[in-house]
Short mmCIF file of C-alpha atoms in Angstrom, two decimals:
data_model
loop_
_atom_site.label_atom_id
_atom_site.label_comp_id
_atom_site.label_asym_id
_atom_site.label_seq_id
_atom_site.Cartn_x
_atom_site.Cartn_y
_atom_site.Cartn_z
CA LEU Y 1 117.02 88.84 82.98
CA ALA Y 2 115.51 89.54 86.36
CA THR Y 3 113.11 92.34 87.03
CA GLY Y 4 113.58 92.85 90.50
CA PRO Y 5 111.67 92.95 93.55
CA ARG Y 6 108.30 91.04 93.70
CA GLN Y 7 105.74 93.51 93.18
CA HIS Y 8 103.27 92.30 95.84
CA ASP Y 9 101.15 96.02 96.42
CA GLY Y 10 98.67 95.72 93.08
CA ILE Y 11 98.31 99.54 93.53
CA PHE Y 12 99.44 100.85 90.12
CA TYR Y 13 99.58 104.20 88.20
CA GLU Y 14 98.39 105.19 84.32
CA ILE Y 15 100.76 107.51 82.83
CA ARG Y 16 99.03 109.32 80.26
CA THR Y 17 100.52 111.86 78.07
CA TYR Y 18 98.70 113.59 75.22
CA ASP Y 19 100.11 115.36 72.33
CA ILE Y 20 97.69 118.56 71.70
CA LYS Y 21 97.63 120.77 68.78
CA PRO Y 22 99.29 123.78 69.39
CA ALA Y 23 96.55 126.47 68.83
CA LYS Y 24 94.41 124.57 70.67
CA MET Y 25 96.36 124.34 73.96
CA LYS Y 26 94.44 126.81 76.12
CA GLU Y 27 91.18 125.91 75.15
CA PHE Y 28 92.14 122.02 75.89
CA LEU Y 29 93.30 123.05 79.36
CA GLU Y 30 90.60 125.49 79.95
CA MET Y 31 88.21 121.94 79.45
CA ILE Y 32 90.16 120.12 81.85
CA ASN Y 33 89.91 122.44 84.53
CA LYS Y 34 86.17 122.91 84.28
CA TYR Y 35 84.98 119.19 83.13
CA ILE Y 36 87.76 117.07 85.14
CA HIS Y 37 85.87 116.78 88.42
CA PHE Y 38 83.42 114.23 86.18
CA ARG Y 39 86.53 111.92 85.65
CA THR Y 40 87.52 112.47 89.17
CA ALA Y 41 84.53 111.02 90.16
CA HIS Y 42 85.80 107.78 88.94
CA SER Y 43 89.09 107.23 90.63
CA GLU Y 44 91.58 108.99 91.95
CA LEU Y 45 93.91 111.47 89.85
CA VAL Y 46 97.78 111.95 91.42
CA GLY Y 47 98.23 115.01 89.26
CA LEU Y 48 97.99 117.12 85.98
CA TRP Y 49 100.37 119.35 84.12
CA TYR Y 50 101.30 120.36 80.90
CA SER Y 51 104.88 121.22 79.46
CA GLU Y 52 106.45 124.21 79.69
CA LEU Y 53 110.37 123.59 78.61
CA GLY Y 54 111.62 120.35 77.15
CA ALA Y 55 108.87 119.42 75.42
CA MET Y 56 105.99 121.41 74.00
CA ASN Y 57 101.86 121.21 74.42
CA LYS Y 58 102.12 117.92 75.90
CA VAL Y 59 99.46 117.29 78.89
CA PHE Y 60 100.81 114.85 81.68
CA HIS Y 61 98.25 112.93 83.79
CA ILE Y 62 98.89 110.16 86.34
CA TRP Y 63 95.86 108.05 87.54
CA LYS Y 64 96.04 105.44 90.59
CA TYR Y 65 94.53 102.38 91.00
CA ASP Y 66 93.73 99.28 93.23
CA ASN Y 67 94.49 96.82 90.64
CA PHE Y 68 93.77 95.65 86.94
CA ALA Y 69 90.05 95.27 87.93
CA HIS Y 70 89.80 98.55 89.08
CA ARG Y 71 90.85 99.71 86.07
CA THR Y 72 88.23 97.93 83.96
CA ALA Y 73 85.56 98.86 86.02
CA VAL Y 74 86.72 102.81 86.12
CA ARG Y 75 86.67 102.42 82.07
CA GLN Y 76 83.93 101.08 81.84
CA ALA Y 77 82.03 103.06 84.22
CA LEU Y 78 83.55 106.43 82.13
CA ALA Y 79 82.10 105.08 78.70
CA ASN Y 80 78.96 104.98 80.43
CA ASP Y 81 79.06 108.71 82.05
CA LYS Y 82 76.85 111.05 79.79
CA ASP Y 83 78.05 114.04 81.60
CA TRP Y 84 81.99 112.79 80.83
CA GLN Y 85 81.68 111.51 77.75
CA GLY Y 86 78.89 114.28 75.91
CA LYS Y 87 80.77 117.58 77.99
CA PHE Y 88 84.58 116.48 77.70
CA ILE Y 89 85.22 113.47 75.69
CA SER Y 90 83.11 114.79 72.30
CA ALA Y 91 84.87 118.14 72.47
CA ALA Y 92 88.29 117.41 73.48
CA LEU Y 93 89.04 114.38 71.12
CA PRO Y 94 89.35 116.84 68.14
CA LEU Y 95 91.78 118.96 69.82
CA VAL Y 96 94.05 115.90 70.82
CA GLU Y 97 97.00 115.00 68.73
CA LYS Y 98 97.87 112.03 69.73
CA GLN Y 99 97.83 109.84 73.00
CA HIS Y 100 100.08 107.80 74.98
CA ASN Y 101 99.96 105.72 78.33
CA GLU Y 102 102.04 103.74 80.43
CA VAL Y 103 101.65 101.67 83.79
CA ALA Y 104 104.15 101.89 85.92
CA TYR Y 105 104.66 101.22 89.79
CA LEU Y 106 106.26 102.81 92.42
CA VAL Y 107 109.67 101.48 92.97
CA PRO Y 108 109.67 99.25 96.22
CA TRP Y 109 111.66 101.40 98.31
CA CYS Y 110 109.52 105.10 97.38
CA GLN Y 111 106.07 105.97 98.70
CA LEU Y 112 104.29 108.98 96.28
CA GLY Y 113 105.06 112.62 98.22
CA LYS Y 114 103.71 115.78 98.16
CA PRO Y 115 105.45 119.28 98.24
CA PRO Y 116 106.31 121.12 101.28
CA LYS Y 117 104.21 124.31 99.70
CA GLU Y 118 101.88 124.50 96.65
CA GLY Y 119 103.36 127.14 93.93
CA GLY Y 120 106.35 125.09 92.59
CA VAL Y 121 106.97 123.72 89.84
CA TYR Y 122 108.14 120.20 88.82
CA GLU Y 123 110.55 117.87 86.64
CA TRP Y 124 109.49 115.05 85.19
CA VAL Y 125 112.59 112.79 84.44
CA THR Y 126 112.91 109.91 82.01
CA PHE Y 127 115.43 107.57 82.14
CA GLN Y 128 115.62 104.45 79.70
CA MET Y 129 117.81 101.66 81.83
CA LYS Y 130 119.65 99.04 80.39
CA PRO Y 131 117.52 95.73 79.97
CA GLY Y 132 117.54 93.52 83.87
CA GLY Y 133 115.18 95.40 85.46
CA PRO Y 134 115.44 96.86 89.53
CA ALA Y 135 117.57 93.82 90.14
CA LEU Y 136 120.43 95.14 88.09
CA TRP Y 137 120.23 98.51 88.54
CA GLY Y 138 117.83 99.58 90.83
CA GLU Y 139 120.67 99.70 94.04
CA ALA Y 140 122.66 102.19 91.71
CA PHE Y 141 119.87 104.03 90.69
CA ARG Y 142 118.55 104.74 94.49
CA ALA Y 143 122.10 105.76 95.87
CA ALA Y 144 121.64 108.50 92.61
CA ILE Y 145 117.63 109.74 93.67
CA ASN Y 146 119.33 109.52 97.07
CA ALA Y 147 122.48 111.90 96.64
CA HIS Y 148 119.98 114.57 95.04
CA ILE Y 149 117.54 114.30 97.65
CA ASN Y 150 120.37 114.90 100.59
CA THR Y 151 121.82 118.30 98.73
CA GLY Y 152 118.15 119.70 99.79
CA TYR Y 153 117.62 121.41 96.50
CA THR Y 154 114.78 119.18 95.28
CA SER Y 155 111.86 117.34 96.75
CA LEU Y 156 111.33 113.97 95.90
CA ILE Y 157 107.75 113.14 94.45
CA GLY Y 158 108.00 109.84 93.13
CA VAL Y 159 110.05 107.16 91.25
CA PHE Y 160 107.76 104.98 88.75
CA HIS Y 161 109.32 101.85 86.64
CA THR Y 162 107.00 100.97 83.87
CA GLU Y 163 105.11 97.46 83.68
CA TYR Y 164 103.21 98.42 80.10
CA GLY Y 165 104.90 100.65 78.10
CA LEU Y 166 108.57 100.79 76.97
CA LEU Y 167 110.07 98.59 79.70
CA ASN Y 168 113.21 99.61 82.13
CA THR Y 169 111.65 103.29 81.83
CA VAL Y 170 111.52 104.89 85.40
CA HIS Y 171 109.92 108.01 85.67
CA VAL Y 172 111.03 110.66 88.30
CA LEU Y 173 109.35 113.28 89.31
CA TRP Y 174 111.05 116.16 91.32
CA TRP Y 175 109.22 119.70 92.66
CA ASN Y 176 111.06 122.75 93.18
CA GLU Y 177 110.29 126.19 93.99
CA SER Y 178 111.11 127.62 90.53
CA PRO Y 179 112.92 127.16 87.30
CA ASP Y 180 115.55 129.10 89.23
CA HIS Y 181 115.59 127.73 92.28
CA ARG Y 182 116.18 124.14 90.15
CA ALA Y 183 118.93 125.49 88.06
CA ALA Y 184 120.92 127.08 90.91
CA GLY Y 185 120.59 123.69 93.13
CA ARG Y 186 121.80 121.42 89.99
CA HIS Y 187 124.32 123.86 89.98
CA ASN Y 188 125.24 122.83 93.52
CA ALA Y 189 125.06 119.40 92.98
CA HIS Y 190 127.31 118.88 89.77
CA GLU Y 191 129.81 120.38 92.59
CA ASP Y 192 129.33 117.76 95.08
CA ALA Y 193 131.96 115.04 95.07
CA ARG Y 194 129.05 112.78 96.78
CA VAL Y 195 126.89 113.71 94.00
CA VAL Y 196 128.92 113.10 90.87
CA ALA Y 197 130.11 109.42 92.35
CA ALA Y 198 126.73 108.16 92.81
CA VAL Y 199 125.67 109.82 89.38
CA ARG Y 200 128.61 107.89 87.47
CA ASN Y 201 127.95 104.35 89.37
CA SER Y 202 124.48 105.00 88.25
CA VAL Y 203 124.67 106.19 84.43
CA ARG Y 204 126.97 102.84 83.90
CA PHE Y 205 122.98 101.53 83.38
CA LEU Y 206 122.00 104.19 81.61
CA GLU Y 207 120.70 104.43 78.10
CA SER Y 208 119.24 107.93 77.53
CA GLN Y 209 117.49 110.63 79.33
CA GLN Y 210 114.93 112.98 79.29
CA ASN Y 211 113.88 116.03 81.29
CA VAL Y 212 110.52 117.97 81.04
CA LEU Y 213 109.62 121.13 83.35
CA LEU Y 214 105.42 120.81 83.72
CA ILE Y 215 103.51 123.81 85.61
CA PRO Y 216 100.33 121.98 87.48
CA LEU Y 217 97.08 122.77 86.28
CA GLN Y 218 94.53 124.43 88.94
CA CYS Y 219 92.64 121.25 89.01
CA SER Y 220 95.59 119.53 90.32
CA PRO Y 221 95.89 117.44 93.36
CA LEU Y 222 100.01 117.93 93.09
CA LYS Y 223 100.36 122.15 92.87
#
């Protein structure tokens, strides 16, 4: 099956999701804010959030790498970083129930964006698309995304499709001023004939969808 446009740019993003023990969430977040500078000394952190709605006790973080050799070098350096291993890893791992990671690329028509201002909330929307990759569903999916952007109620941060992990998964990261602002915008979008038409065309290729409201940590570059 076709997988879509060839990935010419070696840059990719590692999406890591940690399930934290419910009684340890506050402690884990405090540790991240205190010690994350040891980790970001080695590679670029795009954003770090915790889940508020749609999932419980999860921490999401996205790391940017130039290529796979870059990631290998970073992982080796982290293993030898006594501050990172001794002050964070050794204390944090007992607080974690499960870890999950994916490697994803930005879709060819999307660049990583930034919110218009700090202080809002993020929405992490995961779409499981039918097999075939962007060559099959890319244009319809892009039209649906653009239709939502054109309403003006939300800001697109990035659209990622997986390379490692569950394939044909697309993660879309949105920013809104508040949960209520998002809710009002969604209501208006559902009454917009252009959005409805674009979404109906896109859902022909959709198998499932999950939405999670995310709150950025103090240390997150995307706030």
